[in-house]
Amino acid sequence: MFSLFSSALHLYRNAPNTPPIAFGIAVVTPIVLFLVWFASSPGFRQFVLSLSPRTLTLVQSIRIAGFAFLVLGTYKILPAFFALSAGWGDIAIGATASFAALWLGNHGLANPAHRQSFIFWQVLGITDLVNALALGALAGVIDPHGISTAAMTVLPMSYIPTFAVPLFLILHIICIAQARRWPTTHFAATGNRFQAAMPQGQE
């Protein structure tokens, strides 16, 4: 709601070729708040780590709507270098999100090979978002006399960097935090079952 109200009040607009400070605050603040809460609250951390990584990854499928950037770039509403990078990056992540989720399989949560591939895909998703944010913020520097990214400061496009991007980044962070715990949990459980199955005196 805050993002919608801020956009409606044009709080994200800034003068040409000036740093988008309001945008930066809107993107960074929810991520920082999440990380602080995650680090300081055991209850919240336990809840977050209990969420389904498969479901959180499938949510990233929405990013296939990145074709909207390509359309805006084609009609010269957004600079081509920004629209193409952000658009194709989102399309690639959105199109492969279901494969990344299914890659876990029935026992994928405890498979080290699946774990590395899953984390790698999450990192790619983060890289795409950070790259889009950087290009959007530096558009005025990269091409001072070219098409601006002003369209990203008004609704409906302003909703993407001020709400969707922080949300997607947080989901990526959660999935990586979950994946880092899988192998240890798996092998500990396997070891316990092995010890329980051994006859006394052979330990």
mmCIF file of N, CA and C in Angstrom, residues 12 28 93 101 111 175 177 199:
data_model
loop_
_atom_site.group_PDB
_atom_site.id
_atom_site.type_symbol
_atom_site.label_atom_id
_atom_site.label_comp_id
_atom_site.label_asym_id
_atom_site.label_seq_id
_atom_site.Cartn_x
_atom_site.Cartn_y
_atom_site.Cartn_z
ATOM 1 N N TYR A 12 8.302 9.325 -6.327
ATOM 2 C CA TYR A 12 9.474 8.694 -6.916
ATOM 3 C C TYR A 12 10.036 9.464 -8.106
ATOM 4 N N VAL A 28 15.586 -0.675 -0.983
ATOM 5 C CA VAL A 28 16.470 -1.187 0.052
ATOM 6 C C VAL A 28 15.777 -1.376 1.404
ATOM 7 N N ILE A 93 14.228 -15.809 -16.223
ATOM 8 C CA ILE A 93 13.988 -16.312 -14.862
ATOM 9 C C ILE A 93 12.557 -16.818 -14.725
ATOM 10 N N ALA A 101 12.009 -25.141 -9.557
ATOM 11 C CA ALA A 101 11.216 -25.683 -8.451
ATOM 12 C C ALA A 101 11.099 -27.201 -8.557
ATOM 13 N N ASN A 111 19.620 -33.394 -1.653
ATOM 14 C CA ASN A 111 20.590 -33.805 -2.651
ATOM 15 C C ASN A 111 21.588 -32.673 -2.879
ATOM 16 N N CYS A 175 15.094 -18.621 -0.149
ATOM 17 C CA CYS A 175 15.381 -19.919 -0.776
ATOM 18 C C CYS A 175 16.845 -20.303 -0.612
ATOM 19 N N ALA A 177 18.832 -19.308 1.842
ATOM 20 C CA ALA A 177 19.013 -19.635 3.262
ATOM 21 C C ALA A 177 18.504 -21.033 3.561
ATOM 22 N N PRO A 199 23.944 -53.066 15.452
ATOM 23 C CA PRO A 199 23.826 -53.845 16.687
ATOM 24 C C PRO A 199 24.751 -53.263 17.765
#
